[in-house]
CSV table of C-alpha atoms in Angstrom, one decimal:
chain,number,residue,atom,x,y,z
V,63,MET,CA,48.1,135.1,67.7
V,64,ASP,CA,49.1,137.0,64.6
V,65,TYR,CA,46.5,139.0,62.7
V,66,GLU,CA,45.5,136.2,60.4
V,67,GLU,CA,45.0,133.8,63.4
V,68,PHE,CA,43.0,136.5,65.2
V,69,ARG,CA,40.6,136.9,62.2
V,70,TRP,CA,40.2,133.1,62.1
V,71,ALA,CA,39.3,133.1,65.8
V,72,LEU,CA,36.6,135.7,64.9
V,73,GLY,CA,35.3,133.4,62.1
V,74,ASP,CA,36.8,135.5,59.3
V,75,GLU,CA,38.8,133.4,56.7
V,76,VAL,CA,38.4,135.9,53.9
V,77,SER,CA,39.9,139.3,54.8
V,78,VAL,CA,43.6,138.4,55.0
V,79,GLY,CA,43.5,136.6,51.7
V,80,MET,CA,41.8,139.6,50.1
V,81,LEU,CA,44.5,141.9,51.5
V,82,ARG,CA,47.3,139.7,50.3
V,83,GLU,CA,45.9,139.6,46.8
V,84,ALA,CA,45.6,143.4,46.7
V,85,TYR,CA,49.1,143.8,48.1
V,86,GLU,CA,50.6,141.4,45.5
V,87,ALA,CA,48.7,143.1,42.7
V,88,ARG,CA,49.7,146.6,44.0
V,89,ARG,CA,46.2,147.9,43.8
V,90,PRO,CA,43.8,149.7,46.2
V,91,LEU,CA,40.7,148.0,47.5
V,92,GLY,CA,38.5,151.1,47.5
V,93,ASP,CA,38.1,153.5,50.4
V,94,GLY,CA,34.9,151.9,51.7
V,95,VAL,CA,36.3,148.4,51.9
V,96,MET,CA,39.6,149.6,53.3
V,97,ARG,CA,37.8,151.5,56.1
V,98,LYS,CA,36.2,148.3,57.2
V,99,LEU,CA,39.4,146.3,57.0
V,100,LEU,CA,41.3,149.0,59.0
V,101,ARG,CA,38.6,149.1,61.7
V,102,ASP,CA,39.0,145.3,62.0
V,103,PHE,CA,42.8,145.7,62.4
V,104,ARG,CA,42.3,148.4,65.1
V,105,LEU,CA,40.2,145.8,67.0
V,106,TYR,CA,43.2,143.5,66.9
V,107,MET,CA,45.4,146.4,68.1
V,108,MET,CA,43.2,146.8,71.2
V,109,VAL,CA,42.4,143.2,72.0
V,110,GLY,CA,45.9,141.8,71.1
V,111,GLY,CA,46.8,138.3,70.3
V,112,MET,CA,47.0,136.8,73.8
V,113,PRO,CA,44.6,133.7,73.8
V,114,GLN,CA,43.1,134.7,77.1
V,115,ALA,CA,42.3,138.2,75.9
V,116,VAL,CA,40.8,136.9,72.6
V,117,ASP,CA,38.7,134.4,74.5
V,118,ALA,CA,37.4,137.2,76.8
V,119,TYR,CA,36.4,139.2,73.7
V,120,LEU,CA,34.6,136.3,72.1
V,121,GLU,CA,32.8,135.5,75.3
V,122,THR,CA,31.8,139.1,76.3
V,123,ASN,CA,32.2,141.4,73.3
V,124,ASN,CA,33.2,143.9,76.0
V,125,LEU,CA,36.5,145.6,75.7
V,126,SER,CA,36.6,146.6,79.4
V,127,ALA,CA,36.3,142.9,80.3
V,128,VAL,CA,39.2,142.2,77.9
V,129,ASP,CA,41.2,145.0,79.5
V,130,ASN,CA,40.8,143.3,82.9
V,131,VAL,CA,42.3,140.1,81.4
V,132,LYS,CA,45.2,142.0,79.9
V,133,ARG,CA,45.9,143.6,83.2
V,134,GLU,CA,46.2,140.2,84.8
V,135,ILE,CA,48.6,139.2,82.1
V,136,ILE,CA,50.7,142.3,82.6
V,137,GLU,CA,50.8,141.6,86.3
V,138,LEU,CA,52.1,138.1,85.6
V,139,TYR,CA,54.8,139.6,83.4
V,140,ALA,CA,55.7,142.0,86.2
V,141,ASP,CA,56.0,139.2,88.6
V,142,ASP,CA,58.3,137.3,86.2
V,143,PHE,CA,60.5,140.4,85.9
V,144,ARG,CA,60.7,140.7,89.7
V,145,LYS,CA,61.9,137.1,89.8
V,146,ILE,CA,64.9,137.8,87.5
V,147,ASP,CA,65.4,141.3,89.1
V,148,PRO,CA,64.3,141.7,92.7
V,149,THR,CA,65.3,145.4,92.7
V,150,GLY,CA,62.3,146.1,90.4
V,151,LYS,CA,64.3,147.9,87.8
V,152,ALA,CA,63.3,145.6,85.0
V,153,THR,CA,59.6,146.1,86.0
V,154,ARG,CA,60.0,149.8,86.0
V,155,MET,CA,61.7,149.8,82.5
V,156,PHE,CA,58.9,147.6,81.2
V,157,ASN,CA,56.2,149.9,82.6
V,158,ALA,CA,57.8,152.9,81.1
V,159,ILE,CA,57.8,151.7,77.5
V,160,PRO,CA,54.6,153.7,76.4
V,161,GLY,CA,55.9,156.9,78.1
V,162,GLN,CA,59.3,156.6,76.5
V,163,LEU,CA,57.9,156.2,73.0
V,164,ASN,CA,55.6,159.1,73.6
V,165,LYS,CA,58.6,161.4,74.2
V,166,ASN,CA,59.6,160.8,70.6
V,167,ALA,CA,63.2,160.8,71.7
V,168,SER,CA,66.1,159.3,69.8
V,169,ARG,CA,66.3,156.4,72.2
V,170,TYR,CA,64.9,154.8,75.3
V,171,GLN,CA,66.3,156.9,78.1
V,172,VAL,CA,67.1,154.5,80.9
V,173,SER,CA,68.5,157.2,83.2
V,174,SER,CA,65.0,158.8,83.3
V,175,VAL,CA,63.5,155.6,84.5
V,176,ILE,CA,65.9,154.0,86.9
V,177,ASP,CA,69.2,154.7,88.7
V,178,GLN,CA,71.5,153.0,86.2
V,179,GLY,CA,74.3,151.9,88.6
V,180,LYS,CA,76.7,149.6,87.0
V,181,GLN,CA,76.4,149.6,83.2
V,182,ASP,CA,77.0,145.8,82.9
V,183,ARG,CA,74.1,145.1,85.2
V,184,VAL,CA,71.7,147.3,83.1
V,185,GLU,CA,72.9,145.5,80.0
V,186,GLU,CA,72.2,142.2,81.7
V,187,LEU,CA,68.7,143.3,82.6
V,188,LEU,CA,68.0,144.4,79.1
V,189,GLN,CA,69.2,141.1,77.7
V,190,ASP,CA,66.9,139.3,80.2
V,191,MET,CA,64.0,141.4,79.0
V,192,GLU,CA,64.7,140.7,75.4
V,193,ASP,CA,65.0,137.0,76.1
V,194,SER,CA,61.6,137.0,77.7
V,195,ARG,CA,60.1,137.9,74.3
V,196,VAL,CA,57.7,140.2,76.0
V,197,VAL,CA,59.5,143.2,74.6
V,198,VAL,CA,61.0,144.0,71.2
V,199,PHE,CA,64.1,146.1,70.7
V,200,SER,CA,64.9,148.3,67.7
V,201,HIS,CA,68.5,149.5,67.5
V,202,HIS,CA,69.8,152.6,65.8
V,203,ALA,CA,71.8,152.0,62.6
V,204,ASP,CA,74.6,154.6,62.7
V,205,ASP,CA,75.5,154.1,59.0
V,206,PRO,CA,72.4,152.4,57.5
V,207,ASN,CA,73.5,149.9,54.8
V,208,VAL,CA,72.8,146.3,53.8
V,209,GLY,CA,74.0,144.2,56.7
V,210,LEU,CA,72.3,146.4,59.3
V,211,SER,CA,73.8,144.5,62.2
V,212,LEU,CA,77.3,145.7,61.2
V,213,HIS,CA,76.1,149.3,61.9
V,214,GLU,CA,74.1,148.6,65.0
V,215,ASP,CA,74.4,150.9,68.0
V,216,MET,CA,73.8,148.6,71.0
V,217,GLY,CA,73.5,151.6,73.4
V,218,LYS,CA,70.9,153.4,71.3
V,219,TYR,CA,67.6,151.6,71.1
V,220,LYS,CA,63.8,151.8,71.4
V,221,MET,CA,61.6,149.3,73.2
V,222,PHE,CA,58.2,148.0,72.2
V,223,LEU,CA,55.8,145.5,73.5
V,224,ASN,CA,55.4,142.2,71.6
V,225,ASP,CA,51.6,142.5,71.9
V,226,THR,CA,50.0,145.9,71.1
V,227,GLY,CA,46.8,144.9,73.0
V,228,LEU,CA,49.0,144.8,76.2
V,229,PHE,CA,50.7,148.0,75.1
V,230,VAL,CA,47.3,149.9,74.9
V,231,THR,CA,46.4,148.7,78.4
V,232,LEU,CA,49.9,149.6,79.8
V,233,ALA,CA,49.5,153.1,78.2
V,234,PHE,CA,46.4,153.6,80.3
V,235,TRP,CA,47.6,151.8,83.4
V,236,ASP,CA,46.8,154.8,85.7
V,237,LYS,CA,43.1,154.1,85.2
V,238,ASP,CA,41.5,151.1,87.1
V,239,VAL,CA,40.1,149.8,83.8
V,240,THR,CA,40.6,151.3,80.4
V,241,GLU,CA,37.1,152.5,79.8
V,242,ASN,CA,35.1,151.4,76.8
V,243,VAL,CA,34.9,155.0,75.7
V,244,ILE,CA,38.7,155.1,75.2
V,245,TYR,CA,38.6,151.8,73.3
V,246,GLN,CA,35.8,153.1,71.1
V,247,LYS,CA,37.8,156.2,70.2
V,248,LEU,CA,40.7,153.9,69.2
V,249,LEU,CA,38.3,151.6,67.3
V,250,ASN,CA,36.7,154.5,65.4
V,251,ASP,CA,40.0,156.1,64.4
V,252,LYS,CA,39.6,159.0,66.8
V,253,LEU,CA,43.1,158.4,68.3
V,254,PRO,CA,44.6,161.6,69.8
V,255,ALA,CA,47.8,162.7,68.1
V,256,ASP,CA,49.9,162.1,71.2
V,257,LEU,CA,48.9,158.4,71.0
V,258,GLY,CA,50.4,157.8,67.6
V,259,TYR,CA,53.1,155.6,69.1
V,260,VAL,CA,50.4,152.8,69.3
V,261,TYR,CA,50.8,152.4,65.5
V,262,GLU,CA,54.6,152.4,65.8
V,263,ASN,CA,54.3,149.6,68.3
V,264,VAL,CA,52.0,147.5,66.2
V,265,VAL,CA,54.3,147.9,63.1
V,266,ALA,CA,57.2,146.8,65.3
V,267,GLN,CA,55.2,143.8,66.5
V,268,VAL,CA,54.1,142.7,63.0
V,269,LEU,CA,57.6,143.1,61.5
V,270,THR,CA,59.1,141.1,64.3
V,271,ALA,CA,56.5,138.3,64.0
V,272,ALA,CA,57.6,138.1,60.3
V,273,GLY,CA,61.1,137.4,61.4
V,274,ASN,CA,62.7,140.8,61.0
V,275,ARG,CA,65.3,142.3,63.3
V,276,LEU,CA,64.4,146.0,63.9
V,277,PHE,CA,66.5,149.0,63.1
V,278,TYR,CA,65.8,152.7,62.8
V,279,HIS,CA,67.9,155.8,61.8
V,280,MET,CA,67.7,159.4,63.1
V,281,TRP,CA,69.7,162.4,62.1
V,282,PRO,CA,69.5,166.2,62.5
V,283,THR,CA,67.8,168.4,59.9
V,284,GLU,CA,69.8,171.0,58.0
V,285,SER,CA,68.7,173.7,60.5
V,286,GLY,CA,69.8,171.4,63.4
V,287,LYS,CA,66.6,172.4,65.3
V,288,HIS,CA,64.8,169.1,64.7
V,289,ASN,CA,65.5,165.5,63.7
V,290,HIS,CA,64.6,163.4,60.8
V,291,GLU,CA,63.7,159.8,61.6
V,292,VAL,CA,63.0,156.7,59.6
V,293,ASP,CA,61.1,154.5,61.9
V,294,PHE,CA,62.2,151.1,60.6
V,295,LEU,CA,64.7,149.8,58.1
V,296,LEU,CA,64.5,146.4,56.4
V,297,SER,CA,67.3,144.8,54.5
V,298,ARG,CA,66.1,143.2,51.3
V,299,GLY,CA,68.7,141.7,48.9
V,300,ALA,CA,71.3,144.4,48.2
V,301,LYS,CA,69.0,147.3,49.2
V,302,LEU,CA,67.4,148.9,52.2
V,303,TRP,CA,63.6,149.4,52.5
V,304,PRO,CA,63.1,152.5,54.7
V,305,ILE,CA,59.7,152.8,56.5
V,306,GLU,CA,58.0,155.8,58.0
V,307,VAL,CA,54.9,155.3,60.2
V,308,LYS,CA,51.9,157.7,60.4
V,309,SER,CA,49.0,157.3,62.8
V,310,SER,CA,46.8,159.1,60.4
V,311,GLY,CA,45.9,159.3,56.7
V,312,TYR,CA,48.4,162.2,56.1
V,313,LYS,CA,50.6,161.5,53.0
V,314,SER,CA,53.5,163.7,53.9
V,315,HIS,CA,56.8,161.9,54.3
V,316,ALA,CA,59.6,164.5,54.7
V,317,SER,CA,61.9,162.3,56.7
V,318,LEU,CA,61.5,159.4,54.3
V,319,ASP,CA,62.3,161.7,51.3
V,320,ALA,CA,65.3,163.1,53.1
V,321,PHE,CA,66.6,159.6,53.9
V,322,CYS,CA,66.2,158.4,50.3
V,323,GLU,CA,68.0,161.5,49.0
V,324,LYS,CA,70.9,161.0,51.5
V,325,PHE,CA,71.3,157.3,50.9
V,326,SER,CA,69.9,157.1,47.3
V,327,SER,CA,72.3,154.4,46.2
V,328,ARG,CA,71.3,152.1,49.1
V,329,VAL,CA,67.5,152.4,48.8
V,330,GLY,CA,65.2,150.0,47.0
V,331,GLU,CA,61.5,150.1,47.9
V,332,ARG,CA,60.3,152.9,50.2
V,333,TYR,CA,57.1,152.8,52.3
V,334,LEU,CA,54.9,155.2,54.2
V,335,ILE,CA,52.7,153.0,56.5
V,336,TYR,CA,49.4,154.9,57.3
V,337,THR,CA,45.7,154.6,57.8
V,338,LYS,CA,44.2,154.8,54.3
V,339,ASP,CA,44.0,152.7,51.2
V,340,TYR,CA,47.0,151.5,49.1
V,341,ARG,CA,48.4,154.3,46.9
V,342,ARG,CA,51.6,155.3,45.1
V,343,ASP,CA,53.1,158.8,45.6
V,344,GLY,CA,56.0,158.9,43.1
V,345,ALA,CA,58.6,156.4,44.2
V,346,THR,CA,56.9,155.9,47.6
V,347,THR,CA,54.3,153.2,48.4
V,348,LEU,CA,51.6,154.4,50.7
V,349,LEU,CA,50.7,151.2,52.5
V,350,PRO,CA,47.7,150.6,54.8
V,351,VAL,CA,48.9,149.5,58.2
V,352,VAL,CA,46.9,146.3,57.9
V,353,MET,CA,49.2,145.3,55.0
V,354,THR,CA,52.4,145.5,57.1
V,355,MET,CA,52.4,141.8,57.5
V,356,PHE,CA,53.3,141.3,53.8
V,357,LEU,CA,56.5,143.3,53.8
């Protein structure tokens, strides 16, 4: 289920329409209203859109019970991966997705997860994983411009799960059940800083569901000690829309500003996706994560 379908399942046929109207009018909804709407969206991030998980939530209103259902689904996916790859490499690459994103590296580092062996075999496994539609790939755009596929680096990519509810469970796989206390922290926006990649995953999920192929761009800062990164790039008409994702309400967007300065002639709209109400900061739109679906 996408987010609108999720809200319908919970008996809410109003929220998404209200969000769409505010997005199209380019206006904030007010901090109090937005806090409620963002809390609802975080619930979707935790439960996910798998019908079995949604049914479990509706029946029990217990996130640990939902987590058990999600673990069963993940086990089924793991079994499917073992069928296409008896060596278990595809399963290990799937299980490593949260940890790889947490490293904040420039790419998914296959060599740190499996013995790569023959490169063509690894590429075949990756293609099988992508074809499963369980995972989503975002490839690096070496020279970001309209027609992003022309500048795609097939060997430099990030992997996300196509359902953030499953992603949350996989991130806490070392626990028998993801305790309700963890879920409550996520629901109440008490997410630890090192779990910010959950928001990156949900943005990847929502953009993919809207029909976008995913690309990102990373390059060194002037000092060379760190990297700038634009998390997602969308091609719209003759321009690029760069997107930076924050797991908080912070409004700083240094990487986004650096990208727009470097590629000024190529940039149209620019977005910081974050966890507060709709705002404008100069040329940058500060977009609540729950409005990502309208991009």
